[in-house]
Coordinates of N, CA and C in Angstrom, one line a residue:
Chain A
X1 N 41.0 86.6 -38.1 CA 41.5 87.0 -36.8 C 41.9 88.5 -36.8
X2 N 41.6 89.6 -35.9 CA 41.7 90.7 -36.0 C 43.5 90.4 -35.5
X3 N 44.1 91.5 -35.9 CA 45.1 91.7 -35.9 C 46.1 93.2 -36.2
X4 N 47.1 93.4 -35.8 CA 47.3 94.7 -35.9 C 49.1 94.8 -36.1
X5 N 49.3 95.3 -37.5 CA 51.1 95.2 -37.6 C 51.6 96.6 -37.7
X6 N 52.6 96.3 -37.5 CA 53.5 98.1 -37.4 C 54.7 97.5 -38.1
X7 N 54.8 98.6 -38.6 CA 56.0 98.9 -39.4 C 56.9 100.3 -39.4
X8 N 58.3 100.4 -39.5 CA 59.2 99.2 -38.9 C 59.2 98.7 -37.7
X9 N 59.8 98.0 -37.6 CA 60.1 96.9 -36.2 C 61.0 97.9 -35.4
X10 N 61.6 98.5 -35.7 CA 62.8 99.7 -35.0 C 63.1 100.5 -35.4
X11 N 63.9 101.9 -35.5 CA 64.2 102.9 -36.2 C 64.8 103.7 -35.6
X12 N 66.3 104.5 -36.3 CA 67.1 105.1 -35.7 C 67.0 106.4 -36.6
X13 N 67.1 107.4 -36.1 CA 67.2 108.5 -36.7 C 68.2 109.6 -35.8
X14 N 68.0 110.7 -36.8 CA 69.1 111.6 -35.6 C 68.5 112.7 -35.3
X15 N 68.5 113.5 -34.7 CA 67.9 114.4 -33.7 C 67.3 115.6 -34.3
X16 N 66.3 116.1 -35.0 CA 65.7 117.2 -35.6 C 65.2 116.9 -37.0
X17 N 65.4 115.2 -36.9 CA 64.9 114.6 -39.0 C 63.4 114.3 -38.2
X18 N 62.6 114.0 -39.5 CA 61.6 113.6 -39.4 C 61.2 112.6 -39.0
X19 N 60.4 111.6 -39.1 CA 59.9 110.1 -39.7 C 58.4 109.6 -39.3
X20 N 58.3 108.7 -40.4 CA 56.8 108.1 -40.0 C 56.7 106.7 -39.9
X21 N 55.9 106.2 -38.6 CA 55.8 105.2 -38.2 C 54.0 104.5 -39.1
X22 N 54.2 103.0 -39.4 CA 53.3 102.8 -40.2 C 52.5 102.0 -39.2
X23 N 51.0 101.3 -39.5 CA 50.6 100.5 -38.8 C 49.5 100.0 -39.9
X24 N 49.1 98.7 -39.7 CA 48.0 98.1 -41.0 C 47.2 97.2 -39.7
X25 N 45.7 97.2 -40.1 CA 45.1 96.4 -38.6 C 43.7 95.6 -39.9
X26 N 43.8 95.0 -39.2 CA 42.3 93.5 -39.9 C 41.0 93.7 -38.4
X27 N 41.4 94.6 -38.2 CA 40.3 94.4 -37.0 C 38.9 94.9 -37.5
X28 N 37.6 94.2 -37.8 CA 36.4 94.4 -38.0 C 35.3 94.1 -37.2
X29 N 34.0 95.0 -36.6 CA 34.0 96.3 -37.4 C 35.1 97.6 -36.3
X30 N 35.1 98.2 -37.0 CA 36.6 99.2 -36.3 C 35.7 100.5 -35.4
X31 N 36.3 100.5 -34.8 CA 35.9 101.9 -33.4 C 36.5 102.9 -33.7
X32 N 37.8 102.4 -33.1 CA 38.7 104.1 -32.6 C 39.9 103.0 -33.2
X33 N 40.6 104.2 -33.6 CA 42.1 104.0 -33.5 C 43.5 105.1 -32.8
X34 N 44.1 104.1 -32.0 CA 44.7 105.1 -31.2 C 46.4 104.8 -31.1
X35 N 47.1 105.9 -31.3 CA 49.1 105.7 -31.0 C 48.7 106.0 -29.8
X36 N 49.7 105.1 -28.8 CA 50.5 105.6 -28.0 C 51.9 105.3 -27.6
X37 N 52.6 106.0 -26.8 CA 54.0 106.4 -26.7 C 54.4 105.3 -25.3
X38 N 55.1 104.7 -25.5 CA 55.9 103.9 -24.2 C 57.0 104.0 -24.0
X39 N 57.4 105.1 -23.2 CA 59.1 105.2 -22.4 C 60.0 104.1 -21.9
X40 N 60.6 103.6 -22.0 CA 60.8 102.6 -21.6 C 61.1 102.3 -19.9
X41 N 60.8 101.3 -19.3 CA 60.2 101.4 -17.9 C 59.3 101.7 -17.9
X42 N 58.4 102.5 -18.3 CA 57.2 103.2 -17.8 C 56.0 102.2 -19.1
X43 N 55.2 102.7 -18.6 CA 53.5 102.7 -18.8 C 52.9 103.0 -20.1
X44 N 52.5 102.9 -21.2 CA 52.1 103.7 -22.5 C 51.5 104.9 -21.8
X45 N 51.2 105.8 -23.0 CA 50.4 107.6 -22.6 C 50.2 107.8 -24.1
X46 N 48.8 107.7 -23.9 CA 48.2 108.0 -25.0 C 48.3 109.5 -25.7
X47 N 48.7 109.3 -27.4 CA 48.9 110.3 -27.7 C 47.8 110.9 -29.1
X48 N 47.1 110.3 -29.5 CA 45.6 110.2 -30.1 C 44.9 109.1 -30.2
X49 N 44.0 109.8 -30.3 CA 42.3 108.9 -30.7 C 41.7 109.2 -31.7
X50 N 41.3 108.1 -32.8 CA 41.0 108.8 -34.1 C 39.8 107.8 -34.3
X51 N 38.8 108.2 -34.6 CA 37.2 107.8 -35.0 C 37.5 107.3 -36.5
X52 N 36.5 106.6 -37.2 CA 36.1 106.4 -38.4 C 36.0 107.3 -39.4
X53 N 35.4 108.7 -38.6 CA 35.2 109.6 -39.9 C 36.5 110.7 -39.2
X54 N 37.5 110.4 -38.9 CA 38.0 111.6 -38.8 C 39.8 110.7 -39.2
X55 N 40.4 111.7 -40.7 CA 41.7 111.2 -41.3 C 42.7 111.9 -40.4
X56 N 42.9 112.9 -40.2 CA 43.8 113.1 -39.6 C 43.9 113.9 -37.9
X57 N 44.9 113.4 -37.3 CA 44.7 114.4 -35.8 C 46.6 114.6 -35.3
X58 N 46.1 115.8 -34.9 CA 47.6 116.3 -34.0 C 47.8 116.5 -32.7
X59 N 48.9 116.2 -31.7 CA 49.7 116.6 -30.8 C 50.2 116.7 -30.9
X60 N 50.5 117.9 -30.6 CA 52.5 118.9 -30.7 C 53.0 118.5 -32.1
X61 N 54.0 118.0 -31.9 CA 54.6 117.4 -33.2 C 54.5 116.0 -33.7
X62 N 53.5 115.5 -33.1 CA 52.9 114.2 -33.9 C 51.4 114.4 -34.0
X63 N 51.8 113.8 -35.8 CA 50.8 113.8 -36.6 C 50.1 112.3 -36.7
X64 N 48.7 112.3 -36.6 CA 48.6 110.8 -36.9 C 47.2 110.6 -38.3
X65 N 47.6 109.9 -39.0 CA 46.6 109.6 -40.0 C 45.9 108.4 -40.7
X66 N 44.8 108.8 -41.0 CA 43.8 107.0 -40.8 C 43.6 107.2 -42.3
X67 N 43.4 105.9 -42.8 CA 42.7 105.6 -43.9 C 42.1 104.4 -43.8
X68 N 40.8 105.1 -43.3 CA 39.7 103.8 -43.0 C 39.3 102.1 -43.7
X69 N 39.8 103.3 -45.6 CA 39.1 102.0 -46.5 C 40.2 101.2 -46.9
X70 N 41.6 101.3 -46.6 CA 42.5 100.2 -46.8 C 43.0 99.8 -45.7
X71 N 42.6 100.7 -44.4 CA 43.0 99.9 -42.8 C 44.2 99.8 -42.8
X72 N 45.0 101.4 -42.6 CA 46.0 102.3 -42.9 C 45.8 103.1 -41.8
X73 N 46.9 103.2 -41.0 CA 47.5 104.3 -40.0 C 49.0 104.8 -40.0
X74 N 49.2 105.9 -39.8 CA 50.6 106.6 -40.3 C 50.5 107.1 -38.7
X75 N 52.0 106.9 -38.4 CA 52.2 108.7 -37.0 C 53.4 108.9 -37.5
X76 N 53.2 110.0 -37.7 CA 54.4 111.1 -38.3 C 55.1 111.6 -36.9
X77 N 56.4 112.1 -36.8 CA 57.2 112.6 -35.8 C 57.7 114.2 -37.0
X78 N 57.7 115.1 -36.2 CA 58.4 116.4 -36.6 C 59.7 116.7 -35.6
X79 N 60.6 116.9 -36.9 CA 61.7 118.0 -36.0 C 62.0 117.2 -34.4
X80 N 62.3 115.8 -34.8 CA 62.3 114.5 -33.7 C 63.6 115.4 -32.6
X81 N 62.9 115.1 -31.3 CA 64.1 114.8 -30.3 C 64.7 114.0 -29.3
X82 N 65.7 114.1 -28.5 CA 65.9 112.6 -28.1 C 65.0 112.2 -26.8
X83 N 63.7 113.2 -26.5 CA 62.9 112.4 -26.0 C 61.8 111.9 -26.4
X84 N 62.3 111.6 -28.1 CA 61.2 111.0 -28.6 C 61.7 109.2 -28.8
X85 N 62.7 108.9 -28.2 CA 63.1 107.9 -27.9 C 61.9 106.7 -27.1
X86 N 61.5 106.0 -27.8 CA 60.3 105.3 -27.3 C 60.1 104.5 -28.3
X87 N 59.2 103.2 -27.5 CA 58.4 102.4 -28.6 C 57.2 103.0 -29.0
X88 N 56.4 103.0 -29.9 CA 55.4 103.9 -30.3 C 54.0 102.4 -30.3
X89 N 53.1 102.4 -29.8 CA 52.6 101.5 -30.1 C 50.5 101.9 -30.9
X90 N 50.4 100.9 -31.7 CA 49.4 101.1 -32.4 C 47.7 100.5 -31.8
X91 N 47.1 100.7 -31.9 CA 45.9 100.2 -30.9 C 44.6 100.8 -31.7
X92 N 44.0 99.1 -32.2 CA 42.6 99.3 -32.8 C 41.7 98.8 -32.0
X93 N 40.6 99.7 -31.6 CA 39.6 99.5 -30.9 C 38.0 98.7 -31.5
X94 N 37.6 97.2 -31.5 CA 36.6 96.8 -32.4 C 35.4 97.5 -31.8
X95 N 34.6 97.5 -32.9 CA 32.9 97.9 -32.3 C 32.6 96.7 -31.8
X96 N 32.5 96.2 -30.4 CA 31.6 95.4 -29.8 C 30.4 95.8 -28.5
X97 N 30.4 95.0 -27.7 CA 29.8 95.3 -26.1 C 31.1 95.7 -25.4
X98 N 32.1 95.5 -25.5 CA 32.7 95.0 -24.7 C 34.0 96.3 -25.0
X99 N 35.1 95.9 -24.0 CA 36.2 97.1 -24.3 C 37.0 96.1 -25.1
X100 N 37.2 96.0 -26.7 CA 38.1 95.1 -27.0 C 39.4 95.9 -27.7
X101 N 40.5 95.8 -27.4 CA 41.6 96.6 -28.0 C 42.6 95.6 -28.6
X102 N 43.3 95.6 -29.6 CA 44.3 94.4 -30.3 C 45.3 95.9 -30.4
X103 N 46.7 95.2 -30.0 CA 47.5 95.9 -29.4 C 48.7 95.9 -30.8
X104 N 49.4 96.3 -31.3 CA 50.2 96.1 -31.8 C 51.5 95.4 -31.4
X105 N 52.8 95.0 -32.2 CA 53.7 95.3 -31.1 C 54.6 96.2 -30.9
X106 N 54.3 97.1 -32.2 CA 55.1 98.3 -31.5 C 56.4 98.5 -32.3
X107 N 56.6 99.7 -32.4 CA 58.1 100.2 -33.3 C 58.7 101.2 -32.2
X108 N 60.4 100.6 -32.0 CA 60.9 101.0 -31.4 C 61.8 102.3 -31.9
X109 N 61.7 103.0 -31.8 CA 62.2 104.3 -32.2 C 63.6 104.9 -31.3
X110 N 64.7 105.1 -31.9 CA 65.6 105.6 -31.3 C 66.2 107.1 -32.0
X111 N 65.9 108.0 -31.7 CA 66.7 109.2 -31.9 C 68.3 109.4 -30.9
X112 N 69.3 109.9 -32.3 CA 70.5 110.3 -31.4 C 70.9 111.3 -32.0
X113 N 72.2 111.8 -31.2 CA 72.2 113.1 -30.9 C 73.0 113.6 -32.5
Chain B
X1 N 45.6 115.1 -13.0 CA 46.1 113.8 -14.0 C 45.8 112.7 -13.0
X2 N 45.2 112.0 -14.3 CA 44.8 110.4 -13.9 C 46.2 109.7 -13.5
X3 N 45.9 108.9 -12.4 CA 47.2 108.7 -11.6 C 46.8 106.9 -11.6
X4 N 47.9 106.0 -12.1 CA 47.5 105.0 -12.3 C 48.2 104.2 -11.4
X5 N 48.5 103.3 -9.9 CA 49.9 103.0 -9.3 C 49.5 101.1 -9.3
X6 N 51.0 100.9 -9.6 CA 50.9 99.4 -9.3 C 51.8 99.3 -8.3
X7 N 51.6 98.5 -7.0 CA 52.1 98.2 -6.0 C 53.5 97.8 -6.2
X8 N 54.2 97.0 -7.1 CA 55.6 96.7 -6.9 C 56.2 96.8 -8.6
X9 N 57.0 97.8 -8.7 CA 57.6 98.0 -9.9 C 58.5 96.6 -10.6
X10 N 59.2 95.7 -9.4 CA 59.7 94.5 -9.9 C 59.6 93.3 -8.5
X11 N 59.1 91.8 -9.2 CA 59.0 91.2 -7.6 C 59.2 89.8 -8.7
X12 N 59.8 89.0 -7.3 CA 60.9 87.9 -7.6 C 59.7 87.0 -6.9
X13 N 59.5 86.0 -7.4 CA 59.1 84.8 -6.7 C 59.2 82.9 -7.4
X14 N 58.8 82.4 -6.7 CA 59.3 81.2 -6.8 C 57.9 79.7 -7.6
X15 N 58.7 79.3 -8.2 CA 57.3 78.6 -8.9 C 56.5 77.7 -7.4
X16 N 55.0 78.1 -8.1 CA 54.1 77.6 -7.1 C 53.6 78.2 -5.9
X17 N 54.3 79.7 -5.8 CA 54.0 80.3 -4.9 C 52.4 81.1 -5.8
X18 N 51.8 81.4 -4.7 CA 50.4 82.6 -5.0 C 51.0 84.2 -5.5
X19 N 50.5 84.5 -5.9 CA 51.2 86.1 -6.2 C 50.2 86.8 -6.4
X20 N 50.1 88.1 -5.4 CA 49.4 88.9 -5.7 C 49.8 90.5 -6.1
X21 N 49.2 91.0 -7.6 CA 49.7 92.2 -8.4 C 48.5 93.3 -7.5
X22 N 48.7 94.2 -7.0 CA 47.8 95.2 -6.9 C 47.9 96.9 -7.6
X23 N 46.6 96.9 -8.5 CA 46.5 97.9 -9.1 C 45.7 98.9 -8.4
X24 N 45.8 100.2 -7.9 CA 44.8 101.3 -7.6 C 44.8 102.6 -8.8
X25 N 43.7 102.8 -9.1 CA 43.6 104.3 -9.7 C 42.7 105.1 -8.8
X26 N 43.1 107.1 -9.2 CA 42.5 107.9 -8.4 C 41.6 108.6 -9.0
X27 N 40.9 108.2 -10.5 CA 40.0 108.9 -11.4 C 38.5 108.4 -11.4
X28 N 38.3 107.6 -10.3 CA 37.0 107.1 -10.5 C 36.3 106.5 -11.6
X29 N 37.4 105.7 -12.4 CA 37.1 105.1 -13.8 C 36.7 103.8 -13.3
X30 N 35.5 103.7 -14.7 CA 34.7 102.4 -14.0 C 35.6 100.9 -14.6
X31 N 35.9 101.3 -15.9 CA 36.6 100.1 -16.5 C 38.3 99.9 -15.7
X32 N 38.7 98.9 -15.8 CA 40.4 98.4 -14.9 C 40.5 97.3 -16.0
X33 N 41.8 97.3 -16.3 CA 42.3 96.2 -17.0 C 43.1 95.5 -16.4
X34 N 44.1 94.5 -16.7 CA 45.8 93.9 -16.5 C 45.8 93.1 -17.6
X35 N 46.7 93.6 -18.2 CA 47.6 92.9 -19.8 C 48.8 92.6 -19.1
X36 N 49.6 91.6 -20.1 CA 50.9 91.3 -19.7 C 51.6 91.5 -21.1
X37 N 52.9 92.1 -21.2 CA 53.8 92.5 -22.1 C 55.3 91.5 -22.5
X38 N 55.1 91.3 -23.3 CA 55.8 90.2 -23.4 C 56.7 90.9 -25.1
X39 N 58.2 91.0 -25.4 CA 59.1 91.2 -26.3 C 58.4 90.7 -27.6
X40 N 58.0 91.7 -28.4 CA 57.8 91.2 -29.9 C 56.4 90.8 -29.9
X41 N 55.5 90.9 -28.5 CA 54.2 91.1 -28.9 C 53.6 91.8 -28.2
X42 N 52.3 92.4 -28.6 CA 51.8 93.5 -28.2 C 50.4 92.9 -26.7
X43 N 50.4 94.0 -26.5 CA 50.2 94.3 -24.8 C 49.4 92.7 -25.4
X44 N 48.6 91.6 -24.7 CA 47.6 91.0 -24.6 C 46.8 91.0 -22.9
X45 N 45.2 91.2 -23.5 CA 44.0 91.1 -21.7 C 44.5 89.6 -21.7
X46 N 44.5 90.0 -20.1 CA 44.3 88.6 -19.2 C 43.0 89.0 -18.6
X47 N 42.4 89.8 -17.7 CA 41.2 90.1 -17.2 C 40.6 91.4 -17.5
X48 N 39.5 91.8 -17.8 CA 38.7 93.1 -17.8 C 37.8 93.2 -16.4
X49 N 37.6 94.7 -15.5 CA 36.1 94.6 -14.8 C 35.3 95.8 -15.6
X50 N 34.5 96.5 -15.6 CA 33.4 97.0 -15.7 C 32.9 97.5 -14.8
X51 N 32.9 97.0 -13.6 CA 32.3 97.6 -12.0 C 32.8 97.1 -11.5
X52 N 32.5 97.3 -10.1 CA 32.9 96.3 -8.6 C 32.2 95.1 -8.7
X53 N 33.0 94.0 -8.2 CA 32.5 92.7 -8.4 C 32.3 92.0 -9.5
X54 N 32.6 93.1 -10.8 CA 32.2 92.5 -12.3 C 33.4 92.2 -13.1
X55 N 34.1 91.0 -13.6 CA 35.2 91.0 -14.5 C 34.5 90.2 -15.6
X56 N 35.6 90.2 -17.2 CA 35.4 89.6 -18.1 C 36.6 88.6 -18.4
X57 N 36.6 87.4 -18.7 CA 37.9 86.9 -19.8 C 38.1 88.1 -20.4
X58 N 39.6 88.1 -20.3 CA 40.3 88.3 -21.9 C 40.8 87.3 -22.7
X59 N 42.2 87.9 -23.5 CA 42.2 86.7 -24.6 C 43.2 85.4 -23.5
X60 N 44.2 85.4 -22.5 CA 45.1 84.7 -21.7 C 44.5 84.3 -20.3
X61 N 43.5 84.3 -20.1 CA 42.9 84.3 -18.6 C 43.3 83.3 -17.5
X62 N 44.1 81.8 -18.5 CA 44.7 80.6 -18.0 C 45.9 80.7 -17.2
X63 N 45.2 80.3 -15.7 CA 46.7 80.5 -14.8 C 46.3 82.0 -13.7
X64 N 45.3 82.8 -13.9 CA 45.2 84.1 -13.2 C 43.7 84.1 -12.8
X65 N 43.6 84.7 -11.9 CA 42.0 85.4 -11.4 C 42.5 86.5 -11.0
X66 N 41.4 87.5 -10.9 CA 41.4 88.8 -10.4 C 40.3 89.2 -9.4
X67 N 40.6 90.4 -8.4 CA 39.6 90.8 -7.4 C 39.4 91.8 -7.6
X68 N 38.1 92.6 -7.4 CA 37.8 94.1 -7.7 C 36.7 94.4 -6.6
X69 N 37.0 94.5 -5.4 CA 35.8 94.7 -4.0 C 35.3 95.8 -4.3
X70 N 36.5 97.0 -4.4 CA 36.4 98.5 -4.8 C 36.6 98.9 -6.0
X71 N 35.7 100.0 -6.4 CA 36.1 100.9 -7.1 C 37.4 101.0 -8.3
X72 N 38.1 101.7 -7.1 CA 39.6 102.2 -7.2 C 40.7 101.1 -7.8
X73 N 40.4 99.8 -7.2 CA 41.4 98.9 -6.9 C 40.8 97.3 -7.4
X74 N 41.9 97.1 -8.3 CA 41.7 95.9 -9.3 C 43.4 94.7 -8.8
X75 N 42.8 93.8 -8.6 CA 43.9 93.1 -8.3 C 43.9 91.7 -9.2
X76 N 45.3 91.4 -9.6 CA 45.7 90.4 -10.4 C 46.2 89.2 -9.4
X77 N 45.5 88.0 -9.7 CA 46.3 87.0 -9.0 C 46.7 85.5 -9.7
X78 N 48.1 85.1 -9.4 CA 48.6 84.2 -9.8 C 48.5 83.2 -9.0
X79 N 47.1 81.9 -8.8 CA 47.3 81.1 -8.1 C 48.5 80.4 -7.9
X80 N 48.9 79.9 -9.0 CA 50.4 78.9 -9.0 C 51.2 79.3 -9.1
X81 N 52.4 80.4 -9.4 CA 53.3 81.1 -10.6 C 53.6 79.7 -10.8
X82 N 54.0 79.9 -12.4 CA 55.0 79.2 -13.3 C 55.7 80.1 -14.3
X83 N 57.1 79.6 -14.4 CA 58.0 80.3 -14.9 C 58.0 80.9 -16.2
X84 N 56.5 80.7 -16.9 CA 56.0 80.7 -18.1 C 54.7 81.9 -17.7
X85 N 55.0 82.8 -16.6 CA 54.4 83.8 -16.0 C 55.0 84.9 -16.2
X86 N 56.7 84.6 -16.5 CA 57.7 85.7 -15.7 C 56.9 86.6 -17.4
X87 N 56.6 88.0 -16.8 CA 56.0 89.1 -17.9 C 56.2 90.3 -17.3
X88 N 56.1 91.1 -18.0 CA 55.9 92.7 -17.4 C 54.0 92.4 -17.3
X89 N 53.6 93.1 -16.3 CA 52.2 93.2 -16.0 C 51.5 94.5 -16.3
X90 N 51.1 94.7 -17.0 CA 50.7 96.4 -16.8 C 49.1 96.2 -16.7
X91 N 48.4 97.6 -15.7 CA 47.3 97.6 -15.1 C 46.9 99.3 -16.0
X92 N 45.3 99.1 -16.5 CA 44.9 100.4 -17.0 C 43.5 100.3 -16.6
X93 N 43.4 101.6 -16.4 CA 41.7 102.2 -16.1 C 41.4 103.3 -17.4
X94 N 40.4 103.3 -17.7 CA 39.7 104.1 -18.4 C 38.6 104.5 -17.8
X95 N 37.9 105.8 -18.8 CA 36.2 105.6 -18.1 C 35.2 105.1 -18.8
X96 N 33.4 104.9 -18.6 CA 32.9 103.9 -19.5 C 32.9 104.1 -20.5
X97 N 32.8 105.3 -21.2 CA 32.9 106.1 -23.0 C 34.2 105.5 -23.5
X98 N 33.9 104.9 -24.4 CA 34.1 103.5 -25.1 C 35.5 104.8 -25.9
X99 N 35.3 106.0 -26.4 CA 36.5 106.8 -26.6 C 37.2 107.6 -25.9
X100 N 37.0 107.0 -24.5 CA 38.4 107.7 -23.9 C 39.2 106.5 -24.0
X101 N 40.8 107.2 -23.6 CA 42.2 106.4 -23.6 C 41.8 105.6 -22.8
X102 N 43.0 104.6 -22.1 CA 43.4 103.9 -21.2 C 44.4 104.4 -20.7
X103 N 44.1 105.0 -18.9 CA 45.6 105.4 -18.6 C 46.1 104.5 -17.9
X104 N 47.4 104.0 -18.2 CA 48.6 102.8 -17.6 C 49.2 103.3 -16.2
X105 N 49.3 102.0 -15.5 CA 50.7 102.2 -14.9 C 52.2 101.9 -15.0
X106 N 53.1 101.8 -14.5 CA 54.4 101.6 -15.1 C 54.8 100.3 -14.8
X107 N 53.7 99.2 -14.5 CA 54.3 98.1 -14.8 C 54.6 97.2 -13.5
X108 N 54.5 96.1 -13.7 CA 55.2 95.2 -12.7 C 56.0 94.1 -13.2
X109 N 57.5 94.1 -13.1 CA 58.4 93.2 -13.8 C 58.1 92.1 -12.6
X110 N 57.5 91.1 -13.5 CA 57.6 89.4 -12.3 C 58.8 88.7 -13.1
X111 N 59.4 88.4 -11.9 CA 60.3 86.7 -12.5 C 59.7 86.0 -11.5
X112 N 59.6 84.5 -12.1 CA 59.2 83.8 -11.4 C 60.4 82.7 -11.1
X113 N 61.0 81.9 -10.5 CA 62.2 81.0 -10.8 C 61.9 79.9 -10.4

């Protein structure tokens, strides 16, 4: 069964530390892989898209990184602030016909001040 | 910016009533989704379209239909509600290239009672 976990389940940090959010997915054969950011109340917003042949991609201060052959994703946060307050969620895209995405459920992230 | 709107940010209704979710986007994207979000799991499809007139199952489809006349505008409907409905609803469009994002809207909190 395709599937997709994140790790941690939550995370507190304080305002200018680092941290990295993990994700492990069984989804075969694999497309794209993509983080995105959900504010709470609001909507996800995608924050990359990462291909098979490509390990690492950046916005601003998130980093995100694939390793295709053990089906391994990392998103790094830099120099965190407190509008990085969000669930972060993970999303593997299968090669099919069709638009199939298996969602993660997401690590909730709290930065304070 | 792709502008994604769902008609009612939160709506109350009663078991056995009809419910109808309305999604519009303004990017001319062919694909429309509606997932429902549910605490501790990740987004899961209830319906996909692909065009006007065209939808797919997703993985929950039991209990909903959806309408797509236009374009722009993808609608989610709850023939019966049951209280085993109450979900956050979120509605996304993309375009057909299988690697662009999905852009969201911010959701429709249903209780059903």
């Amino acid at each position: 069964k395709n599937q997709v976990e994140q790790s941690p389940q939550s995370l507190i940090i304080l305002e200018g530390k680092n941290c990295t959010l993990q994700c492990n997915y069984t989804v075969s054969p694999f497309s794209n892989l993509r983080w995105y950011k959900q504010d709470t109340g609001r909507g996800p917003v995608s924050l990359t898209i990462m291909t098979f042949s490509e390990n690492t991609k950046s916005n601003g201060r998130y980093t995100a990184t694939l390793d295709a052959d053990t089906k391994q994703s990392s998103l790094h946060i830099t120099a965190s602030q407190l509008s990085d307050s969000a669930s972060y969620i993970c999303v593997v895209s299968e090669e099919n016909y069709g638009q199939n995405f298996v969602f993660g459920p997401g690590t909730r992230l709290s930065v304070l001040p | 910016d792709v502008k994604v709107t769902q008609s009612s940010r939160y709506l109350v209704k009663r078991t056995g009533e009809k419910v109808f979710l309305e999604c519009v986007q303004d990017m001319d994207h062919e694909n429309m989704f509606w997932y429902r979000q549910d605490p501790g799991l990740g987004l899961r499809l209830i319906y996909f379209s692909y065009d006007v007139k065209m939808k797919e199952k997703g993985d929950i489809p039991e209990g909903y239909s959806v309408s797509r006349e236009k374009k722009e505008r993808f609608s989610l409907i709850l023939e019966s509600a049951s209280t085993n409905q109450t979900s956050m609803y979120l509605c996304a469009s993309s375009g057909r290239d299988r690697g662009q994002p999905q852009h969201f809207g911010d959701g429709t909190r249903l209780s059903i009672l």
